[in-house]
GROMACS .gro file of C-alpha atoms in nm:
model
  428
    1MET     CA    1   0.948  -2.806  -5.223
    2PHE     CA    2   1.045  -2.425  -5.366
    3VAL     CA    3   1.424  -2.479  -5.334
    4GLU     CA    4   1.401  -2.837  -5.572
    5TYR     CA    5   1.160  -2.662  -5.793
    6THR     CA    6   1.446  -2.383  -5.817
    7PHE     CA    7   1.757  -2.659  -5.878
    8ASN     CA    8   1.533  -2.826  -6.176
    9LYS     CA    9   1.476  -2.510  -6.321
   10VAL     CA   10   1.866  -2.426  -6.278
   11CYS     CA   11   1.971  -2.763  -6.407
   12HIS     CA   12   1.688  -2.722  -6.693
   13LEU     CA   13   1.487  -3.087  -6.582
   14ASN     CA   14   1.176  -2.946  -6.709
   15ALA     CA   15   1.261  -2.877  -7.028
   16PRO     CA   16   1.188  -3.182  -7.334
   17VAL     CA   17   1.389  -3.469  -7.280
   18GLN     CA   18   1.568  -3.379  -7.615
   19GLN     CA   19   1.723  -3.076  -7.486
   20LYS     CA   20   1.863  -3.220  -7.118
   21LEU     CA   21   2.207  -3.147  -7.001
   22GLU     CA   22   2.501  -3.331  -7.053
   23PRO     CA   23   2.582  -3.594  -6.794
   24THR     CA   24   2.918  -3.322  -6.768
   25ALA     CA   25   2.717  -2.975  -6.782
   26LEU     CA   26   2.429  -3.099  -6.514
   27ALA     CA   27   2.702  -3.246  -6.286
   28GLY     CA   28   2.870  -2.870  -6.330
   29LYS     CA   29   2.538  -2.718  -6.284
   30ARG     CA   30   2.487  -2.890  -5.941
   31LEU     CA   31   2.820  -2.793  -5.793
   32ARG     CA   32   2.791  -2.408  -5.884
   33LEU     CA   33   2.439  -2.434  -5.718
   34GLU     CA   34   2.576  -2.629  -5.439
   35LYS     CA   35   2.906  -2.368  -5.432
   36LEU     CA   36   2.609  -2.074  -5.403
   37LYS     CA   37   2.374  -2.214  -5.155
   38SER     CA   38   2.661  -2.229  -4.934
   39VAL     CA   39   2.703  -1.890  -4.976
   40ILE     CA   40   2.305  -1.820  -4.939
   41PRO     CA   41   2.114  -2.021  -4.749
   42ASP     CA   42   1.796  -2.096  -4.874
   43ALA     CA   43   1.610  -1.992  -4.525
   44GLY     CA   44   1.459  -1.756  -4.467
   45MET     CA   45   1.464  -1.666  -4.860
   46SER     CA   46   1.129  -1.532  -5.084
   47LYS     CA   47   1.017  -1.694  -5.387
   48GLN     CA   48   1.151  -1.302  -5.570
   49GLU     CA   49   1.505  -1.358  -5.471
   50ILE     CA   50   1.546  -1.734  -5.558
   51LEU     CA   51   1.406  -1.646  -5.892
   52GLY     CA   52   1.655  -1.361  -5.920
   53TRP     CA   53   1.914  -1.593  -5.801
   54THR     CA   54   1.921  -1.844  -6.018
   55GLN     CA   55   1.856  -1.606  -6.325
   56ARG     CA   56   2.272  -1.456  -6.222
   57ILE     CA   57   2.336  -1.838  -6.228
   58GLU     CA   58   2.182  -1.874  -6.623
   59GLN     CA   59   2.368  -1.534  -6.713
   60GLU     CA   60   2.705  -1.632  -6.593
   61ASP     CA   61   2.690  -1.984  -6.691
   62GLU     CA   62   2.629  -1.813  -7.071
   63ASP     CA   63   2.909  -1.535  -7.023
   64ASP     CA   64   3.142  -1.881  -6.956
   65GLU     CA   65   2.984  -2.097  -7.255
   66HIS     CA   66   3.028  -1.819  -7.488
   67ALA     CA   67   3.312  -1.680  -7.422
   68PRO     CA   68   3.549  -1.573  -7.779
   69ASP     CA   69   3.870  -1.674  -7.836
   70PHE     CA   70   4.196  -1.525  -7.951
   71ASP     CA   71   4.475  -1.679  -8.157
   72TRP     CA   72   4.763  -1.559  -8.025
   73MET     CA   73   4.976  -1.572  -8.356
   74THR     CA   74   4.746  -1.275  -8.468
   75LEU     CA   75   4.830  -1.099  -8.187
   76GLU     CA   76   5.053  -0.812  -8.411
   77LYS     CA   77   4.769  -0.759  -8.643
   78ASP     CA   78   4.459  -0.801  -8.427
   79TRP     CA   79   4.547  -0.597  -8.186
   80SER     CA   80   4.228  -0.417  -8.124
   81GLY     CA   81   4.040  -0.766  -8.092
   82PHE     CA   82   4.273  -0.906  -7.862
   83LEU     CA   83   4.201  -0.603  -7.623
   84LEU     CA   84   3.851  -0.694  -7.651
   85PHE     CA   85   3.911  -1.052  -7.592
   86ALA     CA   86   4.184  -0.965  -7.270
   87GLN     CA   87   3.897  -0.730  -7.154
   88HIS     CA   88   3.637  -0.983  -7.158
   89GLN     CA   89   3.874  -1.232  -6.986
   90ILE     CA   90   4.025  -0.987  -6.697
   91LEU     CA   91   3.621  -0.890  -6.645
   92SER     CA   92   3.563  -1.266  -6.568
   93SER     CA   93   3.318  -1.360  -6.265
   94SER     CA   94   3.553  -1.602  -6.203
   95THR     CA   95   3.854  -1.520  -5.976
   96LYS     CA   96   4.039  -1.798  -6.083
   97ARG     CA   97   4.041  -1.740  -6.476
   98ARG     CA   98   4.070  -1.357  -6.438
   99ILE     CA   99   4.382  -1.442  -6.164
  100ALA     CA  100   4.524  -1.719  -6.439
  101PHE     CA  101   4.496  -1.512  -6.736
  102ILE     CA  102   4.668  -1.158  -6.575
  103ASN     CA  103   4.977  -1.384  -6.431
  104GLY     CA  104   4.988  -1.637  -6.756
  105ARG     CA  105   4.925  -1.391  -7.003
  106LEU     CA  106   4.954  -0.996  -6.979
  107VAL     CA  107   5.221  -0.966  -6.729
  108PRO     CA  108   5.475  -1.214  -6.949
  109LEU     CA  109   5.324  -0.988  -7.264
  110ALA     CA  110   5.449  -0.661  -7.050
  111MET     CA  111   5.763  -0.845  -6.958
  112ARG     CA  112   5.837  -0.936  -7.262
  113GLY     CA  113   5.631  -0.818  -7.490
  114ASP     CA  114   5.780  -0.590  -7.845
  115LEU     CA  115   5.506  -0.307  -7.728
  116SER     CA  116   5.489   0.050  -7.826
  117MET     CA  117   5.351   0.332  -7.544
  118SER     CA  118   5.024   0.321  -7.709
  119GLN     CA  119   4.968  -0.075  -7.637
  120THR     CA  120   5.189  -0.067  -7.337
  121MET     CA  121   4.889   0.216  -7.143
  122ASP     CA  122   4.614   0.005  -7.334
  123ILE     CA  123   4.717  -0.281  -7.077
  124PHE     CA  124   4.743   0.013  -6.829
  125GLY     CA  125   4.396   0.046  -6.980
  126LEU     CA  126   4.234  -0.294  -6.888
  127VAL     CA  127   4.433  -0.274  -6.534
  128ARG     CA  128   4.195   0.085  -6.458
  129MET     CA  129   3.879  -0.119  -6.550
  130THR     CA  130   3.929  -0.329  -6.288
  131LEU     CA  131   3.906  -0.033  -6.009
  132PRO     CA  132   3.561  -0.087  -5.949
  133ARG     CA  133   3.506  -0.443  -6.000
  134TYR     CA  134   3.731  -0.574  -5.820
  135VAL     CA  135   3.635  -0.702  -5.454
  136ASP     CA  136   3.922  -0.985  -5.400
  137ASN     CA  137   4.251  -0.944  -5.264
  138PRO     CA  138   4.440  -1.193  -5.472
  139SER     CA  139   4.273  -0.976  -5.782
  140ARG     CA  140   4.381  -0.676  -5.649
  141GLU     CA  141   4.714  -0.757  -5.637
  142ALA     CA  142   4.734  -0.981  -5.910
  143VAL     CA  143   4.654  -0.603  -6.151
  144MET     CA  144   4.887  -0.445  -5.886
  145HIS     CA  145   5.175  -0.641  -5.988
  146LEU     CA  146   5.054  -0.645  -6.366
  147SER     CA  147   5.144  -0.233  -6.305
  148GLU     CA  148   5.422  -0.281  -6.147
  149VAL     CA  149   5.603  -0.447  -6.443
  150LEU     CA  150   5.483  -0.218  -6.659
  151VAL     CA  151   5.635   0.080  -6.509
  152ARG     CA  152   5.997  -0.158  -6.385
  153ARG     CA  153   6.019  -0.261  -6.785
  154ASP     CA  154   6.011   0.114  -6.884
  155GLU     CA  155   6.209   0.237  -6.601
  156LEU     CA  156   6.511  -0.010  -6.665
  157ARG     CA  157   6.490   0.094  -7.010
  158GLY     CA  158   6.896   0.186  -7.122
  159ARG     CA  159   6.981   0.086  -6.770
  160GLU     CA  160   7.161  -0.204  -6.632
  161GLY     CA  161   6.939  -0.425  -6.546
  162GLY     CA  162   6.693  -0.346  -6.847
  163GLU     CA  163   6.709  -0.355  -7.199
  164LEU     CA  164   7.042  -0.158  -7.310
  165ASP     CA  165   6.930  -0.030  -7.638
  166ALA     CA  166   6.622   0.094  -7.580
  167SER     CA  167   6.492   0.463  -7.458
  168LYS     CA  168   6.275   0.522  -7.195
  169MET     CA  169   5.920   0.583  -7.297
  170GLY     CA  170   5.741   0.756  -7.030
  171VAL     CA  171   5.520   0.538  -6.870
  172ALA     CA  172   5.521   0.619  -6.517
  173GLU     CA  173   5.467   1.004  -6.595
  174GLN     CA  174   5.169   0.888  -6.776
  175ILE     CA  175   5.055   0.683  -6.496
  176ILE     CA  176   5.068   0.943  -6.258
  177GLY     CA  177   4.899   1.143  -6.451
  178TRP     CA  178   4.602   0.973  -6.453
  179LEU     CA  179   4.664   0.920  -6.076
  180ASN     CA  180   4.659   1.256  -6.016
  181VAL     CA  181   4.344   1.368  -6.206
  182GLU     CA  182   4.161   1.078  -6.029
  183ALA     CA  183   4.335   1.192  -5.697
  184THR     CA  184   4.187   1.564  -5.767
  185ARG     CA  185   3.863   1.472  -5.860
  186ILE     CA  186   3.827   1.191  -5.564
  187SER     CA  187   3.938   1.455  -5.321
  188GLN     CA  188   3.643   1.706  -5.431
  189SER     CA  189   3.390   1.485  -5.321
  190PRO     CA  190   3.547   1.192  -5.129
  191ALA     CA  191   3.155   1.090  -5.018
  192SER     CA  192   3.073   1.000  -5.388
  193VAL     CA  193   3.327   0.699  -5.448
  194ALA     CA  194   3.297   0.388  -5.251
  195SER     CA  195   3.573   0.415  -5.004
  196LEU     CA  196   3.716   0.047  -5.077
  197GLN     CA  197   3.766   0.240  -5.429
  198ILE     CA  198   3.938   0.557  -5.307
  199SER     CA  199   4.166   0.260  -5.029
  200VAL     CA  200   4.282   0.032  -5.390
  201LEU     CA  201   4.355   0.380  -5.589
  202PHE     CA  202   4.547   0.502  -5.289
  203SER     CA  203   4.760   0.154  -5.256
  204TRP     CA  204   4.835   0.208  -5.639
  205ALA     CA  205   4.968   0.493  -5.610
  206CYS     CA  206   5.155   0.392  -5.270
  207ASN     CA  207   5.278   0.130  -5.413
  208LEU     CA  208   5.417   0.317  -5.719
  209TYR     CA  209   5.578   0.575  -5.511
  210SER     CA  210   5.793   0.313  -5.354
  211LEU     CA  211   5.887   0.126  -5.671
  212ILE     CA  212   5.985   0.420  -5.855
  213VAL     CA  213   6.175   0.580  -5.549
  214LYS     CA  214   6.384   0.304  -5.559
  215LEU     CA  215   6.404   0.232  -5.970
  216THR     CA  216   6.532   0.615  -6.033
  217PRO     CA  217   6.757   0.799  -5.856
  218GLY     CA  218   6.761   1.143  -5.878
  219TYR     CA  219   6.342   1.090  -5.938
  220GLN     CA  220   6.270   1.360  -5.683
  221ALA     CA  221   6.328   1.639  -5.890
  222THR     CA  222   6.086   1.567  -6.185
  223PRO     CA  223   5.821   1.760  -6.152
  224VAL     CA  224   5.547   1.478  -6.183
  225TRP     CA  225   5.724   1.277  -5.858
  226GLY     CA  226   5.495   1.571  -5.704
  227LYS     CA  227   5.217   1.471  -5.875
  228LEU     CA  228   5.276   1.179  -5.756
  229SER     CA  229   5.348   1.251  -5.409
  230ALA     CA  230   4.999   1.485  -5.413
  231SER     CA  231   4.810   1.251  -5.544
  232ILE     CA  232   4.933   1.053  -5.213
  233ALA     CA  233   4.823   1.308  -5.017
  234LEU     CA  234   4.481   1.356  -5.131
  235LEU     CA  235   4.399   1.023  -5.096
  236LEU     CA  236   4.464   0.943  -4.768
  237ASP     CA  237   4.258   1.286  -4.681
  238SER     CA  238   3.973   1.187  -4.907
  239ILE     CA  239   3.935   0.813  -4.679
  240LEU     CA  240   4.054   1.021  -4.378
  241ASP     CA  241   3.752   1.284  -4.451
  242THR     CA  242   3.495   1.296  -4.172
  243SER     CA  243   3.226   1.316  -4.515
  244SER     CA  244   3.335   0.947  -4.621
  245PRO     CA  245   3.179   0.623  -4.519
  246ALA     CA  246   3.534   0.447  -4.466
  247LYS     CA  247   3.564   0.231  -4.198
  248PRO     CA  248   3.759   0.270  -3.889
  249ALA     CA  249   3.974  -0.053  -3.980
  250LEU     CA  250   3.985   0.070  -4.335
  251ARG     CA  251   4.141   0.424  -4.195
  252LYS     CA  252   4.425   0.240  -3.975
  253ARG     CA  253   4.467   0.046  -4.245
  254SER     CA  254   4.592   0.358  -4.484
  255THR     CA  255   4.735   0.559  -4.249
  256VAL     CA  256   4.981   0.228  -4.147
  257GLN     CA  257   5.036   0.237  -4.531
  258ALA     CA  258   5.100   0.594  -4.586
  259ARG     CA  259   5.345   0.595  -4.308
  260ARG     CA  260   5.497   0.323  -4.397
  261THR     CA  261   5.584   0.462  -4.795
  262VAL     CA  262   5.703   0.750  -4.635
  263LEU     CA  263   5.968   0.545  -4.458
  264SER     CA  264   6.015   0.334  -4.759
  265SER     CA  265   6.287   0.632  -4.872
  266PRO     CA  266   6.390   0.848  -4.602
  267GLU     CA  267   6.568   1.022  -4.835
  268SER     CA  268   6.276   1.178  -4.985
  269ILE     CA  269   6.145   1.320  -4.675
  270PRO     CA  270   6.319   1.658  -4.724
  271LYS     CA  271   6.172   1.710  -5.081
  272LEU     CA  272   5.797   1.612  -4.914
  273ALA     CA  273   5.842   1.842  -4.684
  274GLU     CA  274   5.903   2.109  -4.939
  275LEU     CA  275   5.613   2.031  -5.066
  276GLY     CA  276   5.445   2.050  -4.779
  277ILE     CA  277   5.272   1.673  -4.818
  278LEU     CA  278   5.483   1.569  -4.504
  279LEU     CA  279   5.335   1.812  -4.290
  280LYS     CA  280   4.954   1.675  -4.348
  281ILE     CA  281   5.063   1.360  -4.288
  282TYR     CA  282   5.236   1.412  -4.009
  283VAL     CA  283   4.917   1.619  -3.879
  284ASP     CA  284   4.633   1.356  -3.974
  285ILE     CA  285   4.829   1.053  -3.919
  286VAL     CA  286   5.113   1.132  -3.605
  287LEU     CA  287   4.947   1.417  -3.423
  288SER     CA  288   4.580   1.333  -3.466
  289SER     CA  289   4.648   0.939  -3.392
  290LYS     CA  290   4.398   0.801  -3.149
  291VAL     CA  291   4.622   0.568  -3.005
  292VAL     CA  292   4.977   0.599  -2.826
  293VAL     CA  293   5.187   0.654  -3.093
  294PRO     CA  294   5.566   0.414  -3.066
  295PRO     CA  295   5.854   0.578  -2.967
  296HIS     CA  296   6.018   0.465  -3.325
  297ILE     CA  297   5.754   0.629  -3.510
  298LEU     CA  298   5.810   0.977  -3.345
  299ALA     CA  299   6.184   0.998  -3.394
  300ALA     CA  300   6.169   0.864  -3.747
  301TYR     CA  301   5.995   1.257  -3.756
  302ASP     CA  302   6.267   1.427  -3.497
  303GLY     CA  303   6.470   1.564  -3.821
  304PHE     CA  304   6.179   1.686  -4.025
  305VAL     CA  305   6.038   1.854  -3.659
  306GLU     CA  306   6.365   2.008  -3.615
  307ASN     CA  307   6.446   2.188  -4.024
  308ALA     CA  308   6.082   2.176  -4.213
  309ILE     CA  309   5.836   2.303  -3.955
  310SER     CA  310   5.805   2.671  -3.958
  311GLN     CA  311   5.643   2.933  -3.676
  312GLU     CA  312   5.329   2.997  -3.949
  313ASN     CA  313   5.317   2.599  -3.955
  314HIS     CA  314   5.277   2.599  -3.634
  315GLU     CA  315   5.048   2.846  -3.548
  316SER     CA  316   4.778   2.741  -3.836
  317LYS     CA  317   4.816   2.349  -3.911
  318ILE     CA  318   4.942   2.204  -3.557
  319LEU     CA  319   4.889   2.403  -3.276
  320PRO     CA  320   4.475   2.383  -3.355
  321VAL     CA  321   4.533   2.030  -3.382
  322ILE     CA  322   4.725   2.019  -3.081
  323GLU     CA  323   4.455   2.223  -2.850
  324LYS     CA  324   4.145   1.927  -3.011
  325MET     CA  325   4.347   1.623  -2.913
  326LEU     CA  326   4.431   1.741  -2.548
  327LEU     CA  327   4.054   1.841  -2.478
  328ARG     CA  328   3.987   1.505  -2.635
  329SER     CA  329   4.223   1.219  -2.550
  330PRO     CA  330   4.503   1.358  -2.324
  331GLU     CA  331   4.652   1.043  -2.186
  332ILE     CA  332   4.723   0.913  -2.586
  333CYS     CA  333   4.877   1.256  -2.747
  334LEU     CA  334   5.072   1.396  -2.483
  335PRO     CA  335   5.380   1.200  -2.524
  336THR     CA  336   5.352   1.323  -2.929
  337PHE     CA  337   5.357   1.618  -2.820
  338THR     CA  338   5.550   1.654  -2.581
  339ALA     CA  339   5.839   1.482  -2.818
  340PHE     CA  340   5.730   1.761  -3.086
  341TYR     CA  341   5.846   2.069  -2.911
  342THR     CA  342   6.114   1.841  -2.735
  343HIS     CA  343   6.283   1.896  -3.126
  344TYR     CA  344   6.052   2.201  -3.247
  345LYS     CA  345   6.302   2.532  -3.300
  346GLN     CA  346   6.073   2.831  -3.315
  347SER     CA  347   6.033   3.070  -3.026
  348LEU     CA  348   5.687   3.069  -2.875
  349ARG     CA  349   5.485   3.372  -2.925
  350ASP     CA  350   5.212   3.504  -2.659
  351GLU     CA  351   4.924   3.447  -2.823
  352GLU     CA  352   5.057   3.008  -2.913
  353LEU     CA  353   5.184   3.016  -2.532
  354LYS     CA  354   4.866   3.095  -2.422
  355ARG     CA  355   4.662   2.858  -2.657
  356LEU     CA  356   4.890   2.605  -2.492
  357LEU     CA  357   4.908   2.650  -2.140
  358THR     CA  358   4.438   2.647  -2.110
  359PRO     CA  359   4.449   2.267  -2.236
  360ILE     CA  360   4.736   2.227  -1.957
  361LEU     CA  361   4.635   2.396  -1.660
  362SER     CA  362   4.273   2.183  -1.767
  363GLY     CA  363   4.512   1.871  -1.755
  364THR     CA  364   4.638   1.967  -1.393
  365LYS     CA  365   4.312   1.899  -1.246
  366SER     CA  366   4.262   1.573  -1.406
  367THR     CA  367   4.249   1.281  -1.170
  368ASN     CA  368   4.449   1.059  -1.395
  369GLY     CA  369   4.753   1.009  -1.232
  370THR     CA  370   4.923   0.949  -1.643
  371VAL     CA  371   4.772   1.285  -1.765
  372ARG     CA  372   4.817   1.511  -1.479
  373SER     CA  373   5.264   1.395  -1.491
  374GLY     CA  374   5.192   1.406  -1.879
  375VAL     CA  375   5.142   1.821  -1.842
  376ILE     CA  376   5.426   1.840  -1.685
  377ASP     CA  377   5.691   1.668  -1.871
  378LEU     CA  378   5.464   1.863  -2.161
  379TRP     CA  379   5.531   2.214  -1.966
  380LEU     CA  380   5.903   2.111  -1.922
  381ALA     CA  381   5.941   2.092  -2.314
  382ILE     CA  382   5.758   2.354  -2.379
  383THR     CA  383   5.890   2.629  -2.164
  384PRO     CA  384   6.286   2.635  -2.364
  385LEU     CA  385   6.035   2.833  -2.630
  386ILE     CA  386   5.896   3.097  -2.441
  387ILE     CA  387   6.099   3.413  -2.496
  388SER     CA  388   5.947   3.756  -2.439
  389GLU     CA  389   5.932   3.829  -2.034
  390SER     CA  390   5.492   3.866  -2.144
  391GLY     CA  391   5.470   3.495  -2.149
  392PHE     CA  392   5.661   3.413  -1.817
  393LYS     CA  393   5.467   3.705  -1.631
  394PHE     CA  394   5.136   3.534  -1.817
  395SER     CA  395   5.205   3.194  -1.696
  396VAL     CA  396   5.272   3.280  -1.389
  397ASP     CA  397   5.023   3.446  -1.321
  398ASN     CA  398   4.790   3.220  -1.476
  399ILE     CA  399   4.905   2.885  -1.268
  400LEU     CA  400   4.909   3.060  -0.967
  401THR     CA  401   4.570   3.229  -0.905
  402PRO     CA  402   4.442   2.854  -0.841
  403VAL     CA  403   4.686   2.807  -0.558
  404LEU     CA  404   4.605   3.196  -0.444
  405THR     CA  405   4.269   3.187  -0.476
  406GLY     CA  406   4.205   2.871  -0.277
  407LYS     CA  407   4.037   2.729  -0.578
  408THR     CA  408   4.243   2.409  -0.611
  409ASN     CA  409   4.061   2.082  -0.704
  410GLY     CA  410   4.316   1.888  -0.457
  411VAL     CA  411   4.630   1.797  -0.340
  412ASP     CA  412   4.738   1.620  -0.665
  413HIS     CA  413   4.635   1.940  -0.873
  414ARG     CA  414   4.806   2.163  -0.616
  415GLN     CA  415   5.081   1.949  -0.679
  416ALA     CA  416   5.125   1.941  -1.041
  417LEU     CA  417   5.077   2.341  -1.052
  418PHE     CA  418   5.338   2.415  -0.844
  419LYS     CA  419   5.594   2.133  -1.039
  420LEU     CA  420   5.475   2.387  -1.365
  421ILE     CA  421   5.576   2.677  -1.122
  422GLN     CA  422   5.947   2.493  -1.052
  423HIS     CA  423   5.975   2.468  -1.427
  424ILE     CA  424   5.961   2.822  -1.517
  425PRO     CA  425   6.292   2.988  -1.552
  426THR     CA  426   6.375   3.285  -1.405
  427GLY     CA  427   6.349   3.524  -1.713
  428PRO     CA  428   6.434   3.567  -2.074
   0.00000   0.00000   0.00000
């Protein structure tokens, strides 16, 4: 009975006869109600919830019925009026309507319209409005495409493939500046911003990075490129931050996107290394991975490890992660760390060696054969980096102590210890 009452209320069937809806409008109401009923079943809904539901339906209908119109012939003279009209369309509750407006009106205007820098940024301002509002992928993809068009057109001004008689205005630089401000603000308190919103902003930054490095050779030498790279790193860190409510699937998707973004421009990797951004990505994504990293991804970082990782980087950024991961999930991370030390070119200080040997010796006690063989392979990669006599002596003493004192856990443990000894050179 209450559902029927609700249907009558939505369709205004309780109003006087002269105020009843026309058949077409009534049919539209019925279709809309059926659609919502399919999304939110009436079973279990309270009377208050259904009344609130009907109020939202009526509000949407009112918004649609009073949607403003715009005379496109007056676009040049009435830019402010156009922006109001465009804002209403792009924030429409109808996904179909807003996507059609973006692709059918805004994209062509961004591609061919005679827009000033101010007007171009006004259109990007419309894009910014969607950041906390759009929840569906088609709408997000539409505004991302619109942003691409704005940047692409400006980057190609005065060049082949673009407007040869025009000069670049600096659209990308303005967008990057805004991105950097937002990324910095979010990084200061990631938990206070919706994780999906951070993810969308991160996707915008990654997409802009890939687009610019392809369109504009030498962009890596500009100061603003450093801001863009820093923004990507800050947003990724905000998503992966332990205080962030981001779900595991979102974290994984973001790490994959970051890796693809970096690898989309291999020639940019040395510059990223200089900025410390690639180190952060390598530590947060590769070394801290909770799944086995594929060999081709490890190989992609070989040159970076050989040429860019300093002793200070190793001691302050990398070694703490290695210690933590060897305790948590050695069977997953051992191949990654073995690949790292195979290509790492700096010698190991005695203190660093001690920090590595402790979890390696712990791994020899494991009942998991994969872990035991993994720590042996890791030790084989590490031994060429030991250069001090004190380091060799410390290693031999600590490896033999369980055997000499009879404190081994069995045959497997003793075999693993003897294999470690076999890999120690006779001296520095």
